[in-house]
PDB file of C-alpha atoms in Angstrom:
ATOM      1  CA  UNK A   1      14.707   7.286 -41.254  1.00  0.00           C
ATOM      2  CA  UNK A   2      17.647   8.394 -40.458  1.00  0.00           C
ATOM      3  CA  UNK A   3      19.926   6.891 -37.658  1.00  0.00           C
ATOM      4  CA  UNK A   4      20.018   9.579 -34.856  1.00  0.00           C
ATOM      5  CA  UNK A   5      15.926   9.635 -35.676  1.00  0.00           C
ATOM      6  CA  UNK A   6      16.173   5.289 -35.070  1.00  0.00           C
ATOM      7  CA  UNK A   7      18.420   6.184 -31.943  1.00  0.00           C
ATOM      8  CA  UNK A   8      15.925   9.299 -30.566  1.00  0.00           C
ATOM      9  CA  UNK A   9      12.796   6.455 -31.341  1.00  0.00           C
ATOM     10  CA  UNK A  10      14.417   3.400 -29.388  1.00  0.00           C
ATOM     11  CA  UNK A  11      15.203   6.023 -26.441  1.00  0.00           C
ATOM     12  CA  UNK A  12      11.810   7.285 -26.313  1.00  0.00           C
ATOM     13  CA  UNK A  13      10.221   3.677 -26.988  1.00  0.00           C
ATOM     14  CA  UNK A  14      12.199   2.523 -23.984  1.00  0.00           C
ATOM     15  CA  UNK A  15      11.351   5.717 -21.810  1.00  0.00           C
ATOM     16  CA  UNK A  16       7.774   4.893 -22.404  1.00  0.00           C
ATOM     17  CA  UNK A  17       8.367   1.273 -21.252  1.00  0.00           C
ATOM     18  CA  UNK A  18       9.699   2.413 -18.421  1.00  0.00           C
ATOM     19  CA  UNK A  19       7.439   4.709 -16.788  1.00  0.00           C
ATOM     20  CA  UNK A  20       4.207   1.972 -18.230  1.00  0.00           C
ATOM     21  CA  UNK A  21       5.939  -0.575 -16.115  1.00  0.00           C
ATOM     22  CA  UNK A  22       6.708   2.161 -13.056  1.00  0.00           C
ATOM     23  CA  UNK A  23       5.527   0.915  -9.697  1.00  0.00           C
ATOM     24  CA  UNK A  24       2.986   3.307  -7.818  1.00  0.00           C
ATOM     25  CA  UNK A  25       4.410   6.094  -5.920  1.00  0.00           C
ATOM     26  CA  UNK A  26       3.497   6.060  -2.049  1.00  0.00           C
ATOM     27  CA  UNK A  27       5.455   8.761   0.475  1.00  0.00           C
ATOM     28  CA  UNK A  28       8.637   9.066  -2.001  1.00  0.00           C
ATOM     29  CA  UNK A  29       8.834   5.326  -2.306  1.00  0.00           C
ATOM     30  CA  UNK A  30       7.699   2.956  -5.179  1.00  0.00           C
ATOM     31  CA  UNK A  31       5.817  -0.189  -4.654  1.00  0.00           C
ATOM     32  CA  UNK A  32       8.002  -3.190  -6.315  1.00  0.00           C
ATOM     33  CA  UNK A  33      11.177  -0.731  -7.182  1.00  0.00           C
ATOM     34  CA  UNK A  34      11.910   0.649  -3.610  1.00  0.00           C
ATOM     35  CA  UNK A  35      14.526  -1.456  -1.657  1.00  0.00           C
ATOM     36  CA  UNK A  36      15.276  -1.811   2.092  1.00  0.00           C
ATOM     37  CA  UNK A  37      18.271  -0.299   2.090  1.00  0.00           C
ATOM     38  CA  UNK A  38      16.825   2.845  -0.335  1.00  0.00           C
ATOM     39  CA  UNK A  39      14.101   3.391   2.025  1.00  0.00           C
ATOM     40  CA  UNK A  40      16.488   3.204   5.134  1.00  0.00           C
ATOM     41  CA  UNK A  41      18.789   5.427   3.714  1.00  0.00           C
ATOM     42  CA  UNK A  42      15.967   8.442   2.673  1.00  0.00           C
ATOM     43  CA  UNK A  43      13.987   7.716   6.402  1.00  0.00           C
ATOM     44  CA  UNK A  44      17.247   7.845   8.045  1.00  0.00           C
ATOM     45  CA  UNK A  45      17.513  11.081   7.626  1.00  0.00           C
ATOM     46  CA  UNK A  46      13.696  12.725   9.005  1.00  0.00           C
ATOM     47  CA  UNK A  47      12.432   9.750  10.879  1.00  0.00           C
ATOM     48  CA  UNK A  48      13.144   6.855  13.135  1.00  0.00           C
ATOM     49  CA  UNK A  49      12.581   3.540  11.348  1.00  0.00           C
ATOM     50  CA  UNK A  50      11.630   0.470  14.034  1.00  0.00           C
ATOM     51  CA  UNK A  51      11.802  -3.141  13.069  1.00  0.00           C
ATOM     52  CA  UNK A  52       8.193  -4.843  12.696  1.00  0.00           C
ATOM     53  CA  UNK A  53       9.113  -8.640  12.345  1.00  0.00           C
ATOM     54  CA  UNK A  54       8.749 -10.701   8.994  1.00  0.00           C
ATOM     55  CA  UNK A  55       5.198 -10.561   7.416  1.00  0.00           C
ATOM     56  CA  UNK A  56       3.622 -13.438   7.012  1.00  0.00           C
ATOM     57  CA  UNK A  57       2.016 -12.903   3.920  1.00  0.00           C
ATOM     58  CA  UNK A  58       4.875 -11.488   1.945  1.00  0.00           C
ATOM     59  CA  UNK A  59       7.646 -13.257   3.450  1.00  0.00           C
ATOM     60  CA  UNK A  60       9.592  -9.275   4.064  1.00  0.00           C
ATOM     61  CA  UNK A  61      10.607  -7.501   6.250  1.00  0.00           C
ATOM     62  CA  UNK A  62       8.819  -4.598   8.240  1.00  0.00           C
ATOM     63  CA  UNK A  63       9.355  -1.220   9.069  1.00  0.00           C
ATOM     64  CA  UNK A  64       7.868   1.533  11.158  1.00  0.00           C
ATOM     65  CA  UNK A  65       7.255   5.089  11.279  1.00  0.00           C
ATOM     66  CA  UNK A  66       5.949   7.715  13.258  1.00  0.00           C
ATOM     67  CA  UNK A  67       3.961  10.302  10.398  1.00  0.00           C
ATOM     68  CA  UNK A  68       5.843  13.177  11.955  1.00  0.00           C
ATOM     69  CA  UNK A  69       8.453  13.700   9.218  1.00  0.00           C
ATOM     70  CA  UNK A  70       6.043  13.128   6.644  1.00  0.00           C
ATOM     71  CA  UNK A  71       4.851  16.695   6.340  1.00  0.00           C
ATOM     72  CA  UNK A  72       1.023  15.332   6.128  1.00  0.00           C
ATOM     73  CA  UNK A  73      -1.710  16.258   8.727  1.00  0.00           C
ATOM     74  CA  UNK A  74      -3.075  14.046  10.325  1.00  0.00           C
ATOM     75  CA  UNK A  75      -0.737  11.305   9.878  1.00  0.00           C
ATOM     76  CA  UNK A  76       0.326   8.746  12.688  1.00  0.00           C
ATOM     77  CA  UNK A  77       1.973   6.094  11.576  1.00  0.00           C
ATOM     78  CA  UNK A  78       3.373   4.589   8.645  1.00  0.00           C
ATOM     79  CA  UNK A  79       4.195   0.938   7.985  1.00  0.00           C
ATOM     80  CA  UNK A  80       6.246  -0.686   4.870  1.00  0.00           C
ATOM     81  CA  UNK A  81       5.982  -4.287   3.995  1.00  0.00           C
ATOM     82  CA  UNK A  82       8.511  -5.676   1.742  1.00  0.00           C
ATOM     83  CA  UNK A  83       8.647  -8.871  -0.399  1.00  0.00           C
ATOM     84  CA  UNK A  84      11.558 -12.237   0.351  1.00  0.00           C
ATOM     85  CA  UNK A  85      13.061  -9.998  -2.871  1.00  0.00           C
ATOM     86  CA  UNK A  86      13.504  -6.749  -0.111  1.00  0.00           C
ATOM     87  CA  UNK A  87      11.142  -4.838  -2.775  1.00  0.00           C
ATOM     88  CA  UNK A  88       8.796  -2.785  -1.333  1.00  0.00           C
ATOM     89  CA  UNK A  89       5.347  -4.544  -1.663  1.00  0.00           C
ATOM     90  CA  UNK A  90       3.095  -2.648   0.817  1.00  0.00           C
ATOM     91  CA  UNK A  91       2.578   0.492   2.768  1.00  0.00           C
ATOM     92  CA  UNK A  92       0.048   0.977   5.369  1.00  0.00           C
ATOM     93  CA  UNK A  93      -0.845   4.624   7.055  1.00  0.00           C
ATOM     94  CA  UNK A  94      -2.607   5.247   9.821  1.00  0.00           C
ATOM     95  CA  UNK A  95      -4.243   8.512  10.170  1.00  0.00           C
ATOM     96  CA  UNK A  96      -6.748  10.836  11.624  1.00  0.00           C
ATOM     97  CA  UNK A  97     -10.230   9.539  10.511  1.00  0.00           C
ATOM     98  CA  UNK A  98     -11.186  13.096   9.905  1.00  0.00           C
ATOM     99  CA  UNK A  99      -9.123  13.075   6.640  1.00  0.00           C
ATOM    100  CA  UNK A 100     -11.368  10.144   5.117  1.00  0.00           C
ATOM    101  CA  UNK A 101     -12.772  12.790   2.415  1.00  0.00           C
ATOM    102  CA  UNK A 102      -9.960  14.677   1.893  1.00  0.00           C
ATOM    103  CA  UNK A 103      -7.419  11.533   1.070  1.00  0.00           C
ATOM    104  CA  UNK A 104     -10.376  10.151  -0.902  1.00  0.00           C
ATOM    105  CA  UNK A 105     -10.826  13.113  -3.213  1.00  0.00           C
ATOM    106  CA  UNK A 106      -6.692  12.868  -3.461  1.00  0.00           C
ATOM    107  CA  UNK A 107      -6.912   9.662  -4.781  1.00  0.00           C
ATOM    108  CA  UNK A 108      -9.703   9.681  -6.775  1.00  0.00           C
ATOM    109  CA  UNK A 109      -8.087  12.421  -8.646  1.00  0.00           C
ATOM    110  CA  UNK A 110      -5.161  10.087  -9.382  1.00  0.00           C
ATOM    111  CA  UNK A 111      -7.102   6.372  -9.923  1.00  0.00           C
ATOM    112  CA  UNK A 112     -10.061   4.548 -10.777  1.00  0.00           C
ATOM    113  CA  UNK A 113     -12.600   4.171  -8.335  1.00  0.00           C
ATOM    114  CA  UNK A 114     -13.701   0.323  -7.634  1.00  0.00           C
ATOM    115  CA  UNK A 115     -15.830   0.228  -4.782  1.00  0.00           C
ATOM    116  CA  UNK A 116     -17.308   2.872  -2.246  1.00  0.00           C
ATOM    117  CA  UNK A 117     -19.186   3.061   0.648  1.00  0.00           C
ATOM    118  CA  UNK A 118     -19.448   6.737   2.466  1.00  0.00           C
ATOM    119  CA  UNK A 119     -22.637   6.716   3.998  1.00  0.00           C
ATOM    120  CA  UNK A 120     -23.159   9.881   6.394  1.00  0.00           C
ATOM    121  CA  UNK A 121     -22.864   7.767   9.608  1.00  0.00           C
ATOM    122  CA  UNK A 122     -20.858   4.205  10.022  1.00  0.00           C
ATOM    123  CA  UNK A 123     -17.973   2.367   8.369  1.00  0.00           C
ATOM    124  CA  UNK A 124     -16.362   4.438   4.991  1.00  0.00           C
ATOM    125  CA  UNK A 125     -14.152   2.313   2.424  1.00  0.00           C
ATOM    126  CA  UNK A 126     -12.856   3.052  -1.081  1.00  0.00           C
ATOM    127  CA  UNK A 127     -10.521   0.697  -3.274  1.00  0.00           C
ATOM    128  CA  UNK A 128      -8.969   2.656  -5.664  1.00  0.00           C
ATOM    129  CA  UNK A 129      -7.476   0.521  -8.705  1.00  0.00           C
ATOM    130  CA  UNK A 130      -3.821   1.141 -10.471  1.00  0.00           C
ATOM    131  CA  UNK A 131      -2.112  -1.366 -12.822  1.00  0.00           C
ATOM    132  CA  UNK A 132      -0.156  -2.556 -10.442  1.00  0.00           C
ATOM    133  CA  UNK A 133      -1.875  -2.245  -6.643  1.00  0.00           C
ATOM    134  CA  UNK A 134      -5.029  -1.437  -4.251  1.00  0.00           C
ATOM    135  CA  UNK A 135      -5.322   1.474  -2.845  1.00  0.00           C
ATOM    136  CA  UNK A 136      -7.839   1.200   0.579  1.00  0.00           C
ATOM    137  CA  UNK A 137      -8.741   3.999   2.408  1.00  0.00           C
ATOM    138  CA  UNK A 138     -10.757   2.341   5.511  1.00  0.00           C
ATOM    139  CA  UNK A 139     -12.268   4.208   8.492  1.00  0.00           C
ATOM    140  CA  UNK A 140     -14.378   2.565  10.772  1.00  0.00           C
ATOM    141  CA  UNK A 141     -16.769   3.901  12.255  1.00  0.00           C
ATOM    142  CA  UNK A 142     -16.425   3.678  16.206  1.00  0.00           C
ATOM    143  CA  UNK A 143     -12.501   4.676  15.443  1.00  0.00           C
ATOM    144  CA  UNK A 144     -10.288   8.117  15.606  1.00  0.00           C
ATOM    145  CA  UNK A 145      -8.327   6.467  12.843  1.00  0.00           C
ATOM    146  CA  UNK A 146      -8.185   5.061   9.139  1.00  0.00           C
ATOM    147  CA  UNK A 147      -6.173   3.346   7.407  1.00  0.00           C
ATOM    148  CA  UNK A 148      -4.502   4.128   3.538  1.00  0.00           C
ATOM    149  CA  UNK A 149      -3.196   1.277   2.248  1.00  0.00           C
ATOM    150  CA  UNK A 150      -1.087   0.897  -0.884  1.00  0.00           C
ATOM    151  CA  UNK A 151      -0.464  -3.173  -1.628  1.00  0.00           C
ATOM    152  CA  UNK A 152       0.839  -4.896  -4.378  1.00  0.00           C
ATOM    153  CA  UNK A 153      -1.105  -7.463  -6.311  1.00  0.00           C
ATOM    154  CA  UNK A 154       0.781 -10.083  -5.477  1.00  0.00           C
ATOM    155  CA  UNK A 155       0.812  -9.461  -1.785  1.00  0.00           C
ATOM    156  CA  UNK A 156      -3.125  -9.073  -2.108  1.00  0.00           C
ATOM    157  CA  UNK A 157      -3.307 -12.682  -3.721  1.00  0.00           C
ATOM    158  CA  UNK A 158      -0.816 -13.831  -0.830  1.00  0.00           C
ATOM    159  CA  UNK A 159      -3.207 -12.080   1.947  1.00  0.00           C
ATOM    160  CA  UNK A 160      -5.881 -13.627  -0.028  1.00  0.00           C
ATOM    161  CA  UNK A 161      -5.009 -17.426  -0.467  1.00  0.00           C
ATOM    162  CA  UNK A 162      -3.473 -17.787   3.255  1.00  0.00           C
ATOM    163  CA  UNK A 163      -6.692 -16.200   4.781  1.00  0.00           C
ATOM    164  CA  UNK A 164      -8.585 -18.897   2.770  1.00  0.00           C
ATOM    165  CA  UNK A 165      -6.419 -21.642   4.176  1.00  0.00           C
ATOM    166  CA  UNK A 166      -6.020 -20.855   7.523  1.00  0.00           C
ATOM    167  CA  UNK A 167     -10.097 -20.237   7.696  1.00  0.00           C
ATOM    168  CA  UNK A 168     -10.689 -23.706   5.967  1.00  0.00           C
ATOM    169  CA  UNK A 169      -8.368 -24.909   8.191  1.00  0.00           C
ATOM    170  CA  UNK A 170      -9.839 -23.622  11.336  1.00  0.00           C
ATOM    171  CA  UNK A 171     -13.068 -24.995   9.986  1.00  0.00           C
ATOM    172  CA  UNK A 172     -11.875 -28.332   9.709  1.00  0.00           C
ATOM    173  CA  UNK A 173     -10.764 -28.136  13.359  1.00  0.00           C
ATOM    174  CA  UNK A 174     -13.704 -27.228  14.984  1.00  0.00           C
ATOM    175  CA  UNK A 175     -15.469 -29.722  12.753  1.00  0.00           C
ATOM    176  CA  UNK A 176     -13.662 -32.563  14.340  1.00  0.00           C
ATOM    177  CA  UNK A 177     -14.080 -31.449  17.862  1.00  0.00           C
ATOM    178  CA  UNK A 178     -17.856 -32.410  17.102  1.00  0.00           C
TER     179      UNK A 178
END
C-alpha cells in the first residue's frame, strides 16, 4: 500500500470514528457535543432563550424555549439541560398530544423500539434506544400535551440514583415519625 492509500485509510478510519462516537441529533443540537454558548448563539437568532435554574440531576444549566421558531407543529416548548461540563445532556419538548403517532412513527423510523404502550384510550409511552440516549415520547392521558425527551445516559443514571435516594430517604423519615 502505497502512502497516499495509508493517508486516504487513516482519514476515513478516523471519519468513521467520528460519526460512531457522534452524539444524537435533537432540534440542530447534539446531545454531549452541543455547548452553551453554541446553542445560545444559533437560538439567538429565531427564539428567545430564558434561564431555567441549575438541574439538579445534571449539575447544568437550563434553558427555555417557546416551539415557535422551531418550524414543527404542534410544538410548545422546548427545554435544554446541560451537564457541570456546559455539554448538552438533555432536551425536553412539550407538544400537542395529538402528535403522539406522528413523532412516534418519526422516531421509530430512526431507532430501536424498547418499550410501548399505545392502547386506544389512556396513558401512551415509547422509549426509543440509541447508543448514546433515551428517547421518551409520553402523553398522558387526561393531558393536551406530551412530552419528547432526548437524555443522555448518564443524566438517566443521575435521575435514576438521586430518585432512589431521596425516596429511601423519605422512607426512612416517615419511618421514624412512627
Amino acid at each position: 500500500m502505497n502512502l497516499a492509500n495509508k493517508y486516504a485509510a487513516a482519514i476515513a478510519g478516523v471519519l468513521s470514528l467520528s460519526s460512531a462516537m457522534a452524539g444524537t441529533q435533537v432540534l440542530d443540537a447534539e446531545l454531549g457535543v452541543t455547548t452553551v454558548e453554541q446553542l445560545k448563539q444559533v437560538l439567538a437568532r429565531s427564539a428567545k432563550v430564558q434561564e431555567q435554574g441549575v438541574n439538579k440531576y445534571s449539575g447544568g444549566e437550563m434553558y427555555a424555549t417557546d416551539g415557535a421558531a422551531y418550524g414543527i407543529d404542534g410544538l410548545n416548548g422546548v427545554l435544554y439541560i446541560f451537564d457541570s461540563q456546559k455539554k448538552l445532556a438533555g432536551v425536553i419538548m412539550t407538544m400537542n398530544k395529538d402528535r403522539f403517532a406522528s413523532i412516534y412513527d418519526i422516531l421509530n423510523k430512526k431507532y430501536r423500539v424498547v418499550s410501548k404502550h399505545r392502547p386506544f384510550v389512556g396513558d401512551q409511552y415509547a422509549l426509543f434506544k440509541p447508543a448514546d440516549a433515551n428517547i421518551e415520547v409520553s402523553a398522558p392521558h387526561l393531558s393536551f400535551e406530551m412530552e419528547v425527551r432526548y437524555l443522555r445516559n448518564d443524566l438517566v443514571q443521575q435521575f435514576n440514583a438521586k430518585s432512589e435516594a431521596e425516596s429511601a430517604a423519605k422512607k426512612k423519615a416517615e419511618a421514624k415519625k412512627f
